[in-house]
mmCIF file with all atom_site columns, C-alpha atoms in Angstrom:
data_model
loop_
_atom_site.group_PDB
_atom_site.id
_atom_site.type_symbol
_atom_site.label_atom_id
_atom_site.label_alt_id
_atom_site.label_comp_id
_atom_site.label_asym_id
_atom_site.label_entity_id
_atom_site.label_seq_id
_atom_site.pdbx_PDB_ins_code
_atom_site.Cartn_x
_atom_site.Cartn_y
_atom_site.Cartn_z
_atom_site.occupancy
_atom_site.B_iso_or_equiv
_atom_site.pdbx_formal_charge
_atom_site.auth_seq_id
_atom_site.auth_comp_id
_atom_site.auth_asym_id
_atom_site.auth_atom_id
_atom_site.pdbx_PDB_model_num
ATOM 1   C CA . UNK A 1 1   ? 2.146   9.527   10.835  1.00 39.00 ? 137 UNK A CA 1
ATOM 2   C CA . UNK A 1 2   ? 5.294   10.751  8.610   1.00 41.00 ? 138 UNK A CA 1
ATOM 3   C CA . UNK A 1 3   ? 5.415   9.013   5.078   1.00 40.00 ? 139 UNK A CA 1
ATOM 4   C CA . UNK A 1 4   ? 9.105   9.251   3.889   1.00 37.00 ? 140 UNK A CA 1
ATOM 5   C CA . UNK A 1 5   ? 9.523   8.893   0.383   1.00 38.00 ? 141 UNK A CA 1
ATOM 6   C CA . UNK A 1 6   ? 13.082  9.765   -1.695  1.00 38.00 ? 142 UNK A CA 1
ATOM 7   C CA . UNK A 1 7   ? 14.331  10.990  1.171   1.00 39.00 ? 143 UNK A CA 1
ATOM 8   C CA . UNK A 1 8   ? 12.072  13.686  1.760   1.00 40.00 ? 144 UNK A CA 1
ATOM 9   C CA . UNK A 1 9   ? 9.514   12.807  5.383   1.00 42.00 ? 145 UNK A CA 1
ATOM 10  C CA . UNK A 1 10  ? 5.481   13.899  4.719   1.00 42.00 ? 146 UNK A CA 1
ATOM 11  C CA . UNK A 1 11  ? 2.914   14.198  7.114   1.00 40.00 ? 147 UNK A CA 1
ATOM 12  C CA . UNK A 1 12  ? -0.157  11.992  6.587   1.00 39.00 ? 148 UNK A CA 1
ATOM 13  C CA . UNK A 1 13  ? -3.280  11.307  8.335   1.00 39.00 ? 149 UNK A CA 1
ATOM 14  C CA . UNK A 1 14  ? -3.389  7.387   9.969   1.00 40.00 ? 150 UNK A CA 1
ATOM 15  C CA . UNK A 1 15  ? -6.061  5.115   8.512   1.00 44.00 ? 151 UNK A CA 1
ATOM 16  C CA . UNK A 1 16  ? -4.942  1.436   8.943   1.00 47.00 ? 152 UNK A CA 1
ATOM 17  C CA . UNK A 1 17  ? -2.239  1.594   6.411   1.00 46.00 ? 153 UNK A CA 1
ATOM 18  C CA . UNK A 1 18  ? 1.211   2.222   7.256   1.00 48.00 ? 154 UNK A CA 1
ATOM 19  C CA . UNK A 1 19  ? 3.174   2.975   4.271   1.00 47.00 ? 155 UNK A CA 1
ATOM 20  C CA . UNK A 1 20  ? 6.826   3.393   4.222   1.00 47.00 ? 156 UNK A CA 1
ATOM 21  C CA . UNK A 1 21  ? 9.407   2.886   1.044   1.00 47.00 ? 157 UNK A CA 1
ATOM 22  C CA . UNK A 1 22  ? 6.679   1.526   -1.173  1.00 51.00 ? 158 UNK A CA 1
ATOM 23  C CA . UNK A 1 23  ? 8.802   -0.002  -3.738  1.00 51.00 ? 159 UNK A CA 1
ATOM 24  C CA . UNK A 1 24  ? 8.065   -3.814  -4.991  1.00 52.00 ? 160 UNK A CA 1
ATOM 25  C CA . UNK A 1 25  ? 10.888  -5.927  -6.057  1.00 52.00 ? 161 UNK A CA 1
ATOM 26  C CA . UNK A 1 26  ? 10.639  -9.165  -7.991  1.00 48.00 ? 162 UNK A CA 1
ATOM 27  C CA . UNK A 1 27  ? 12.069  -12.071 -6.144  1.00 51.00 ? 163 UNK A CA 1
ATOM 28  C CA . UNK A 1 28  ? 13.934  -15.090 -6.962  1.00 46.00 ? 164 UNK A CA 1
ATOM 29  C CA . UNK A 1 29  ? 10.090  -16.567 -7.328  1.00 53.00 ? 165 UNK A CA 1
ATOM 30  C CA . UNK A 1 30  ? 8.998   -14.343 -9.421  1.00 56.00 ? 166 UNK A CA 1
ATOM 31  C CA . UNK A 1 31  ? 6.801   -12.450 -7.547  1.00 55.00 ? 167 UNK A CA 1
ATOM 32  C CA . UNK A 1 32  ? 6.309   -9.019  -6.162  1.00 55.00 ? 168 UNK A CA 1
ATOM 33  C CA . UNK A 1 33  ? 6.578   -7.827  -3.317  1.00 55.00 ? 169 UNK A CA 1
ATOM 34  C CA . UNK A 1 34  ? 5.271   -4.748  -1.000  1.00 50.00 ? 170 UNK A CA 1
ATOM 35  C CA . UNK A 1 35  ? 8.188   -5.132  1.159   1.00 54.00 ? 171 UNK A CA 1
ATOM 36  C CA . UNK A 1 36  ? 7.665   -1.924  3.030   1.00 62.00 ? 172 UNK A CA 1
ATOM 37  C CA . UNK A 1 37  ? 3.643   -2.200  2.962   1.00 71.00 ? 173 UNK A CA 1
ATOM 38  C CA . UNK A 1 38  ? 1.375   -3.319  6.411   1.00 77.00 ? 174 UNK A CA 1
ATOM 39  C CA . UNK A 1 39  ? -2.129  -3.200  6.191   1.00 82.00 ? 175 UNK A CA 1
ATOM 40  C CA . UNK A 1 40  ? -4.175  -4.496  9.366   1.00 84.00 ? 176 UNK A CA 1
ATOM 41  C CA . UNK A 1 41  ? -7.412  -3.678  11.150  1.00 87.00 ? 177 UNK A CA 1
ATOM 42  C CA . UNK A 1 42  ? -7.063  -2.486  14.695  1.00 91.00 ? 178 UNK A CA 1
ATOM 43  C CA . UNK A 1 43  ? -10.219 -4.576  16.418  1.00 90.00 ? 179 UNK A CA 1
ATOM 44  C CA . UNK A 1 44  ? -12.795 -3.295  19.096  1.00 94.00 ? 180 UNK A CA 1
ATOM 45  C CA . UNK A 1 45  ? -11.150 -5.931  22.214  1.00 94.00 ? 181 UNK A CA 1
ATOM 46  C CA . UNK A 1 46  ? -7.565  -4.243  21.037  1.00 92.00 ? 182 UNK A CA 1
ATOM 47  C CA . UNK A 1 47  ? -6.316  -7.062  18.907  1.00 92.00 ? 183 UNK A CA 1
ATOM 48  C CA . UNK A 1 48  ? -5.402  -6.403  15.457  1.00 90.00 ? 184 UNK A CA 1
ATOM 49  C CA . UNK A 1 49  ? -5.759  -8.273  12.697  1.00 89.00 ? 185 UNK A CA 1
ATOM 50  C CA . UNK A 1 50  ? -2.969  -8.742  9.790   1.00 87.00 ? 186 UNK A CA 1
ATOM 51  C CA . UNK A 1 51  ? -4.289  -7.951  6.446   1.00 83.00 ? 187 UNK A CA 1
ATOM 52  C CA . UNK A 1 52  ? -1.090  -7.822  4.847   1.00 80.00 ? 188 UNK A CA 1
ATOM 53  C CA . UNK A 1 53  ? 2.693   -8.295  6.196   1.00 79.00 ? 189 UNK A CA 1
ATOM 54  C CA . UNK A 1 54  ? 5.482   -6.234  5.569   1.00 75.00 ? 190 UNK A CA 1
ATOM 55  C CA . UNK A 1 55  ? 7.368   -9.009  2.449   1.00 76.00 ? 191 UNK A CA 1
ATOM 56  C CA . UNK A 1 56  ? 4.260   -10.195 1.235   1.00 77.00 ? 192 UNK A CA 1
ATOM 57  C CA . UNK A 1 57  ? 3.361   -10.231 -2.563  1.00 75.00 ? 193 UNK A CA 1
ATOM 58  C CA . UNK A 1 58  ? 1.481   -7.417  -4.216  1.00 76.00 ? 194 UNK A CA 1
ATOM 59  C CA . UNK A 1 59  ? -0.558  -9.717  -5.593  1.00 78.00 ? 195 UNK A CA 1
ATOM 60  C CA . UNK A 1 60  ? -1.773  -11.364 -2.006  1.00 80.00 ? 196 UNK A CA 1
ATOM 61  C CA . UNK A 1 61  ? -2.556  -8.089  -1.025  1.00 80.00 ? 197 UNK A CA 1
ATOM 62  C CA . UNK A 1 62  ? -4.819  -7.216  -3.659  1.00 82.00 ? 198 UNK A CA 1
ATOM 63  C CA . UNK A 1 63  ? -6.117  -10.956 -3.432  1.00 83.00 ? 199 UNK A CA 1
ATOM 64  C CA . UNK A 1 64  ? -7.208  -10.390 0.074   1.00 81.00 ? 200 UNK A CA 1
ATOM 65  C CA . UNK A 1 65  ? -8.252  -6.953  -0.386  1.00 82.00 ? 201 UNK A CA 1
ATOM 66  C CA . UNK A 1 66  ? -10.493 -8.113  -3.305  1.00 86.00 ? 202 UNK A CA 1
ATOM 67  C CA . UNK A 1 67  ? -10.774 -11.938 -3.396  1.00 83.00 ? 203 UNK A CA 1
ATOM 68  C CA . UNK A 1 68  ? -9.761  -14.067 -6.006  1.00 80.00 ? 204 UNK A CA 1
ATOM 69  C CA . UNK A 1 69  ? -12.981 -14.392 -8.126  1.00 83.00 ? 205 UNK A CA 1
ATOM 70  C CA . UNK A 1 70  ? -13.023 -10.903 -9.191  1.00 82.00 ? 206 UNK A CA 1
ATOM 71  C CA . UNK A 1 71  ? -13.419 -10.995 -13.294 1.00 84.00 ? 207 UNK A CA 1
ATOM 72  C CA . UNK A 1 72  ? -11.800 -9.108  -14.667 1.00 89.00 ? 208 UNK A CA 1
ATOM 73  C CA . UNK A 1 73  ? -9.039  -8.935  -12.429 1.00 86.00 ? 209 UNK A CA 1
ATOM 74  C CA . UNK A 1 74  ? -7.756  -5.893  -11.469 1.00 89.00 ? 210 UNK A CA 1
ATOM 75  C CA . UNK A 1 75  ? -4.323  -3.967  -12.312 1.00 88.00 ? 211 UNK A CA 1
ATOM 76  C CA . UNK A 1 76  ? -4.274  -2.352  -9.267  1.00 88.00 ? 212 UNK A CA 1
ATOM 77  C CA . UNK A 1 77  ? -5.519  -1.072  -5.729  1.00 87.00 ? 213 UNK A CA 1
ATOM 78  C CA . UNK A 1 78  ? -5.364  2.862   -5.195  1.00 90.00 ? 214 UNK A CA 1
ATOM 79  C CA . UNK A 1 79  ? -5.447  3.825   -1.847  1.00 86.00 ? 215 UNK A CA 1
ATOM 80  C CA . UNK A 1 80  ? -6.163  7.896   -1.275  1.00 90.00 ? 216 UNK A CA 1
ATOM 81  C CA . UNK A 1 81  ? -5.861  9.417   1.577   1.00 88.00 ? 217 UNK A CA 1
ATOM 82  C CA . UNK A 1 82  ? -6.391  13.429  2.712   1.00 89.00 ? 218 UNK A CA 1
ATOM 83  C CA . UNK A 1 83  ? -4.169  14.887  5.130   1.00 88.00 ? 219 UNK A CA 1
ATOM 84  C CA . UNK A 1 84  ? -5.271  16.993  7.706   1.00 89.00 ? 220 UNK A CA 1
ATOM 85  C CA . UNK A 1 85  ? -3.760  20.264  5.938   1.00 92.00 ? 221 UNK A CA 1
ATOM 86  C CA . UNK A 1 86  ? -6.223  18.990  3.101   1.00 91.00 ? 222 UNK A CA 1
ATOM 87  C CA . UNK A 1 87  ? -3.363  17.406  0.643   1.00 92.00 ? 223 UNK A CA 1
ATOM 88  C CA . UNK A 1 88  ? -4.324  14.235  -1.230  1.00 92.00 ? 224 UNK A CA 1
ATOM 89  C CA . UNK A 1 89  ? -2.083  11.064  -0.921  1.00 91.00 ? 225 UNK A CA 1
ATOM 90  C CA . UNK A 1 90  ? -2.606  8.829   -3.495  1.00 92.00 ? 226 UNK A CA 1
ATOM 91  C CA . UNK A 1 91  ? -0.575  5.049   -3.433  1.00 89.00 ? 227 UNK A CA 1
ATOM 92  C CA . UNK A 1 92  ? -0.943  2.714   -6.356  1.00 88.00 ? 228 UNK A CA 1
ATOM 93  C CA . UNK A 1 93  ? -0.340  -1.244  -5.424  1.00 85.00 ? 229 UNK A CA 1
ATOM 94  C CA . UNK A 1 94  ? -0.038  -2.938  -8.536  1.00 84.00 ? 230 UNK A CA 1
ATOM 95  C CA . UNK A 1 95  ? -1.430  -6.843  -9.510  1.00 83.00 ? 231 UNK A CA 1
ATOM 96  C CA . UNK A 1 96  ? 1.940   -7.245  -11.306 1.00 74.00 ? 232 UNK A CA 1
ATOM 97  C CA . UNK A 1 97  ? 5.257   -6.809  -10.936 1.00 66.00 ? 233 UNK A CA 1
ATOM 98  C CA . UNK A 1 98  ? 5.946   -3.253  -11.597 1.00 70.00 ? 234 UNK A CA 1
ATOM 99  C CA . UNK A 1 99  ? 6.825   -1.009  -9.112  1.00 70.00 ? 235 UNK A CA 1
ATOM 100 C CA . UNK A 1 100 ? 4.145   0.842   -6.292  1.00 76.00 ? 236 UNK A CA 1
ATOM 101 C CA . UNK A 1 101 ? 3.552   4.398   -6.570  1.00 83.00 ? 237 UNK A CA 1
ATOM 102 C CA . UNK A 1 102 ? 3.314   7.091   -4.286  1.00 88.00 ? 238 UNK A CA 1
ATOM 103 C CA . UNK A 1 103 ? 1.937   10.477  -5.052  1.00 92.00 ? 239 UNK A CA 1
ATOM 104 C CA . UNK A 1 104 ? 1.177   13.859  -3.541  1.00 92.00 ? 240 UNK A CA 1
ATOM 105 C CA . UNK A 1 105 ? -1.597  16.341  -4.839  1.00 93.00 ? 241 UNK A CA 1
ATOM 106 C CA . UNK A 1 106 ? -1.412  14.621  -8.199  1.00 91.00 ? 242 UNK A CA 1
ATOM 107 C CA . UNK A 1 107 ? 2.553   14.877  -8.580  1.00 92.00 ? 243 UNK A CA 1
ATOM 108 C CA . UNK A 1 108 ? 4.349   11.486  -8.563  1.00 91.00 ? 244 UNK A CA 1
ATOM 109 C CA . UNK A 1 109 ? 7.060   11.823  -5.521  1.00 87.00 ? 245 UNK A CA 1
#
């Protein structure tokens, strides 16, 4: 899978998550959104289930990902992944309406 981020395209290793832009945007609601963010589980019998669309609000995603009885809630998911050349991709999905974060061996990109 290639992640491209500010232009520049990085390999990553496939788990599930298919990150692209990564950048939330408030809406005329008020929300935020992971407009560029799909997660989903690909099922045994080849179905796959939607665990978050591409437009949905950060906030849904980390309600599903979590629940909604969580106390205290949190500010955000981290998702870290290794690529196969053994580089760490780290990608921060906020519970607000700031912006998500991408980074590569510890260096924001």
């Amino acid at each position: 899978m290639r992640l491209t981020v500010s232009g520049q395209e990085r390999s990553v290793q496939y788990f599930g998550f298919k990150p692209r832009n990564l950048t939330c945007n408030e809406t005329r609601y008020g929300e935020a959104i992971v407009s560029n963010l799909e997660a989903y589980a690909p099922l045994v019998n080849g179905d796959v289930y939607p665990m978050h669309e591409v437009g949905e609000a950060c906030r849904l995603f980390i309600n599903r990902f979590l629940g909604d009885d969580l106390r205290p809630p949190p500010r955000s998911i981290t998702l870290s992944i290794t690529t196969e050349s053994g580089r760490q991709v780290r990608i921060v999905v906020p519970n607000d309406l700031s912006s998500a974060v991408v980074f590569l061996d510890d260096e924001k990109i």
